[in-house]
Amino acid sequence: ALQQLGFRVIAAATPDDALRQVAERSDAIDLLMTDIVMPEMNGRDLADRVALLKPGVRQIFVSGYPDDLIAQRGVLEAGVHFLQKPYSFNALAAKVQEALQ
């Protein structure tokens, strides 16, 4: 869907794979889109580590869990870009535009 919107996508199978790919890239990365709940590391920790490698990268967090439940667990603070799964193509497009502004 992101490619259909005109974005170049770097896909990663695991958080460690994502960190490796980010570290190896010399070009800018505009946006990190990550699930919040993952087996190896949560999305918030991944985003923090990516931000150390690429300061200023924007972030969208996605989850099948409701945003209020995620916030209650302290994984996602107020004001971050969150997209509830399942989401539509239009919802994704709008959230990406919002995050990149």
JSON list of C-alpha atoms in Angstrom, two decimals:
[
{"chain": "A", "resi": 1, "resn": "ALA", "atom": "CA", "xyz": [0.00, 0.00, 0.00]},
{"chain": "A", "resi": 2, "resn": "LEU", "atom": "CA", "xyz": [2.83, 2.43, 0.81]},
{"chain": "A", "resi": 3, "resn": "GLN", "atom": "CA", "xyz": [4.45, 1.72, -2.55]},
{"chain": "A", "resi": 4, "resn": "GLN", "atom": "CA", "xyz": [1.12, 2.43, -4.25]},
{"chain": "A", "resi": 5, "resn": "LEU", "atom": "CA", "xyz": [1.18, 5.80, -2.49]},
{"chain": "A", "resi": 6, "resn": "GLY", "atom": "CA", "xyz": [4.55, 6.49, -4.07]},
{"chain": "A", "resi": 7, "resn": "PHE", "atom": "CA", "xyz": [6.86, 5.70, -1.18]},
{"chain": "A", "resi": 8, "resn": "ARG", "atom": "CA", "xyz": [10.02, 3.64, -1.29]},
{"chain": "A", "resi": 9, "resn": "VAL", "atom": "CA", "xyz": [9.63, 0.91, 1.31]},
{"chain": "A", "resi": 10, "resn": "ILE", "atom": "CA", "xyz": [12.32, -0.87, 3.28]},
{"chain": "A", "resi": 11, "resn": "ALA", "atom": "CA", "xyz": [10.75, -3.99, 4.77]},
{"chain": "A", "resi": 12, "resn": "ALA", "atom": "CA", "xyz": [12.21, -5.80, 7.76]},
{"chain": "A", "resi": 13, "resn": "ALA", "atom": "CA", "xyz": [11.23, -9.18, 9.15]},
{"chain": "A", "resi": 14, "resn": "THR", "atom": "CA", "xyz": [12.38, -8.46, 12.71]},
{"chain": "A", "resi": 15, "resn": "PRO", "atom": "CA", "xyz": [13.34, -5.45, 14.83]},
{"chain": "A", "resi": 16, "resn": "ASP", "atom": "CA", "xyz": [17.00, -6.49, 14.64]},
{"chain": "A", "resi": 17, "resn": "ASP", "atom": "CA", "xyz": [16.74, -6.67, 10.85]},
{"chain": "A", "resi": 18, "resn": "ALA", "atom": "CA", "xyz": [15.19, -3.18, 10.82]},
{"chain": "A", "resi": 19, "resn": "LEU", "atom": "CA", "xyz": [18.00, -1.78, 12.97]},
{"chain": "A", "resi": 20, "resn": "ARG", "atom": "CA", "xyz": [20.62, -3.39, 10.75]},
{"chain": "A", "resi": 21, "resn": "GLN", "atom": "CA", "xyz": [19.07, -1.96, 7.61]},
{"chain": "A", "resi": 22, "resn": "VAL", "atom": "CA", "xyz": [18.74, 1.50, 9.13]},
{"chain": "A", "resi": 23, "resn": "ALA", "atom": "CA", "xyz": [22.37, 1.46, 10.27]},
{"chain": "A", "resi": 24, "resn": "GLU", "atom": "CA", "xyz": [23.57, 0.42, 6.81]},
{"chain": "A", "resi": 25, "resn": "ARG", "atom": "CA", "xyz": [21.72, 3.18, 4.95]},
{"chain": "A", "resi": 26, "resn": "SER", "atom": "CA", "xyz": [23.45, 6.46, 4.26]},
{"chain": "A", "resi": 27, "resn": "ASP", "atom": "CA", "xyz": [20.32, 8.12, 2.86]},
{"chain": "A", "resi": 28, "resn": "ALA", "atom": "CA", "xyz": [17.54, 9.65, 4.91]},
{"chain": "A", "resi": 29, "resn": "ILE", "atom": "CA", "xyz": [14.64, 7.65, 6.27]},
{"chain": "A", "resi": 30, "resn": "ASP", "atom": "CA", "xyz": [11.54, 9.77, 6.57]},
{"chain": "A", "resi": 31, "resn": "LEU", "atom": "CA", "xyz": [9.16, 7.44, 8.35]},
{"chain": "A", "resi": 32, "resn": "LEU", "atom": "CA", "xyz": [9.25, 4.34, 10.52]},
{"chain": "A", "resi": 33, "resn": "MET", "atom": "CA", "xyz": [6.04, 2.33, 10.60]},
{"chain": "A", "resi": 34, "resn": "THR", "atom": "CA", "xyz": [6.12, -0.40, 13.20]},
{"chain": "A", "resi": 35, "resn": "ASP", "atom": "CA", "xyz": [3.82, -2.65, 15.13]},
{"chain": "A", "resi": 36, "resn": "ILE", "atom": "CA", "xyz": [3.83, -1.95, 18.85]},
{"chain": "A", "resi": 37, "resn": "VAL", "atom": "CA", "xyz": [3.71, -5.56, 20.02]},
{"chain": "A", "resi": 38, "resn": "MET", "atom": "CA", "xyz": [6.47, -7.77, 18.60]},
{"chain": "A", "resi": 39, "resn": "PRO", "atom": "CA", "xyz": [8.25, -10.83, 20.00]},
{"chain": "A", "resi": 40, "resn": "GLU", "atom": "CA", "xyz": [11.81, -9.50, 20.23]},
{"chain": "A", "resi": 41, "resn": "MET", "atom": "CA", "xyz": [11.28, -5.85, 21.16]},
{"chain": "A", "resi": 42, "resn": "ASN", "atom": "CA", "xyz": [8.31, -3.52, 21.37]},
{"chain": "A", "resi": 43, "resn": "GLY", "atom": "CA", "xyz": [7.76, -0.87, 18.73]},
{"chain": "A", "resi": 44, "resn": "ARG", "atom": "CA", "xyz": [8.48, 1.99, 21.12]},
{"chain": "A", "resi": 45, "resn": "ASP", "atom": "CA", "xyz": [11.95, 0.59, 21.87]},
{"chain": "A", "resi": 46, "resn": "LEU", "atom": "CA", "xyz": [12.57, 0.02, 18.17]},
{"chain": "A", "resi": 47, "resn": "ALA", "atom": "CA", "xyz": [11.55, 3.60, 17.38]},
{"chain": "A", "resi": 48, "resn": "ASP", "atom": "CA", "xyz": [13.85, 4.95, 20.09]},
{"chain": "A", "resi": 49, "resn": "ARG", "atom": "CA", "xyz": [16.79, 2.97, 18.71]},
{"chain": "A", "resi": 50, "resn": "VAL", "atom": "CA", "xyz": [16.05, 4.02, 15.13]},
{"chain": "A", "resi": 51, "resn": "ALA", "atom": "CA", "xyz": [15.90, 7.67, 16.27]},
{"chain": "A", "resi": 52, "resn": "LEU", "atom": "CA", "xyz": [19.43, 7.34, 17.66]},
{"chain": "A", "resi": 53, "resn": "LEU", "atom": "CA", "xyz": [20.62, 6.19, 14.24]},
{"chain": "A", "resi": 54, "resn": "LYS", "atom": "CA", "xyz": [18.46, 8.56, 12.18]},
{"chain": "A", "resi": 55, "resn": "PRO", "atom": "CA", "xyz": [17.43, 11.60, 14.25]},
{"chain": "A", "resi": 56, "resn": "GLY", "atom": "CA", "xyz": [14.20, 13.22, 13.12]},
{"chain": "A", "resi": 57, "resn": "VAL", "atom": "CA", "xyz": [12.62, 10.11, 11.64]},
{"chain": "A", "resi": 58, "resn": "ARG", "atom": "CA", "xyz": [8.83, 10.30, 11.92]},
{"chain": "A", "resi": 59, "resn": "GLN", "atom": "CA", "xyz": [6.93, 7.37, 13.38]},
{"chain": "A", "resi": 60, "resn": "ILE", "atom": "CA", "xyz": [3.62, 5.58, 13.00]},
{"chain": "A", "resi": 61, "resn": "PHE", "atom": "CA", "xyz": [2.73, 2.82, 15.41]},
{"chain": "A", "resi": 62, "resn": "VAL", "atom": "CA", "xyz": [0.17, 0.17, 14.50]},
{"chain": "A", "resi": 63, "resn": "SER", "atom": "CA", "xyz": [-1.53, -2.44, 16.63]},
{"chain": "A", "resi": 64, "resn": "GLY", "atom": "CA", "xyz": [-4.52, -4.70, 16.84]},
{"chain": "A", "resi": 65, "resn": "TYR", "atom": "CA", "xyz": [-4.83, -3.65, 20.47]},
{"chain": "A", "resi": 66, "resn": "PRO", "atom": "CA", "xyz": [-6.91, -0.52, 21.20]},
{"chain": "A", "resi": 67, "resn": "ASP", "atom": "CA", "xyz": [-4.85, 2.65, 21.60]},
{"chain": "A", "resi": 68, "resn": "ASP", "atom": "CA", "xyz": [-6.15, 3.27, 25.13]},
{"chain": "A", "resi": 69, "resn": "LEU", "atom": "CA", "xyz": [-4.94, -0.17, 26.24]},
{"chain": "A", "resi": 70, "resn": "ILE", "atom": "CA", "xyz": [-1.52, 0.44, 24.68]},
{"chain": "A", "resi": 71, "resn": "ALA", "atom": "CA", "xyz": [-1.30, 3.86, 26.38]},
{"chain": "A", "resi": 72, "resn": "GLN", "atom": "CA", "xyz": [-2.29, 2.38, 29.76]},
{"chain": "A", "resi": 73, "resn": "ARG", "atom": "CA", "xyz": [0.62, -0.05, 29.52]},
{"chain": "A", "resi": 74, "resn": "GLY", "atom": "CA", "xyz": [3.00, 2.85, 28.99]},
{"chain": "A", "resi": 75, "resn": "VAL", "atom": "CA", "xyz": [4.21, 1.69, 25.58]},
{"chain": "A", "resi": 76, "resn": "LEU", "atom": "CA", "xyz": [2.75, 4.63, 23.69]},
{"chain": "A", "resi": 77, "resn": "GLU", "atom": "CA", "xyz": [2.57, 8.15, 25.04]},
{"chain": "A", "resi": 78, "resn": "ALA", "atom": "CA", "xyz": [-0.13, 10.62, 24.13]},
{"chain": "A", "resi": 79, "resn": "GLY", "atom": "CA", "xyz": [0.26, 12.54, 20.89]},
{"chain": "A", "resi": 80, "resn": "VAL", "atom": "CA", "xyz": [2.07, 9.90, 18.83]},
{"chain": "A", "resi": 81, "resn": "HIS", "atom": "CA", "xyz": [0.75, 8.70, 15.49]},
{"chain": "A", "resi": 82, "resn": "PHE", "atom": "CA", "xyz": [-1.25, 5.51, 16.01]},
{"chain": "A", "resi": 83, "resn": "LEU", "atom": "CA", "xyz": [-3.14, 3.43, 13.47]},
{"chain": "A", "resi": 84, "resn": "GLN", "atom": "CA", "xyz": [-5.55, 0.76, 14.67]},
{"chain": "A", "resi": 85, "resn": "LYS", "atom": "CA", "xyz": [-5.51, -2.58, 12.82]},
{"chain": "A", "resi": 86, "resn": "PRO", "atom": "CA", "xyz": [-7.20, -3.46, 10.63]},
{"chain": "A", "resi": 87, "resn": "TYR", "atom": "CA", "xyz": [-6.97, -0.21, 8.70]},
{"chain": "A", "resi": 88, "resn": "SER", "atom": "CA", "xyz": [-8.06, 0.80, 5.23]},
{"chain": "A", "resi": 89, "resn": "PHE", "atom": "CA", "xyz": [-5.88, 2.10, 2.41]},
{"chain": "A", "resi": 90, "resn": "ASN", "atom": "CA", "xyz": [-7.41, 5.57, 2.90]},
{"chain": "A", "resi": 91, "resn": "ALA", "atom": "CA", "xyz": [-6.78, 5.51, 6.66]},
{"chain": "A", "resi": 92, "resn": "LEU", "atom": "CA", "xyz": [-3.15, 4.55, 6.02]},
{"chain": "A", "resi": 93, "resn": "ALA", "atom": "CA", "xyz": [-2.73, 7.31, 3.43]},
{"chain": "A", "resi": 94, "resn": "ALA", "atom": "CA", "xyz": [-4.19, 9.89, 5.80]},
{"chain": "A", "resi": 95, "resn": "LYS", "atom": "CA", "xyz": [-2.05, 8.78, 8.75]},
{"chain": "A", "resi": 96, "resn": "VAL", "atom": "CA", "xyz": [1.14, 8.85, 6.66]},
{"chain": "A", "resi": 97, "resn": "GLN", "atom": "CA", "xyz": [0.33, 12.35, 5.43]},
{"chain": "A", "resi": 98, "resn": "GLU", "atom": "CA", "xyz": [-0.38, 13.45, 9.01]},
{"chain": "A", "resi": 99, "resn": "ALA", "atom": "CA", "xyz": [2.87, 11.95, 10.32]},
{"chain": "A", "resi": 100, "resn": "LEU", "atom": "CA", "xyz": [5.00, 13.55, 7.60]},
{"chain": "A", "resi": 101, "resn": "GLN", "atom": "CA", "xyz": [3.64, 17.08, 8.15]}
]
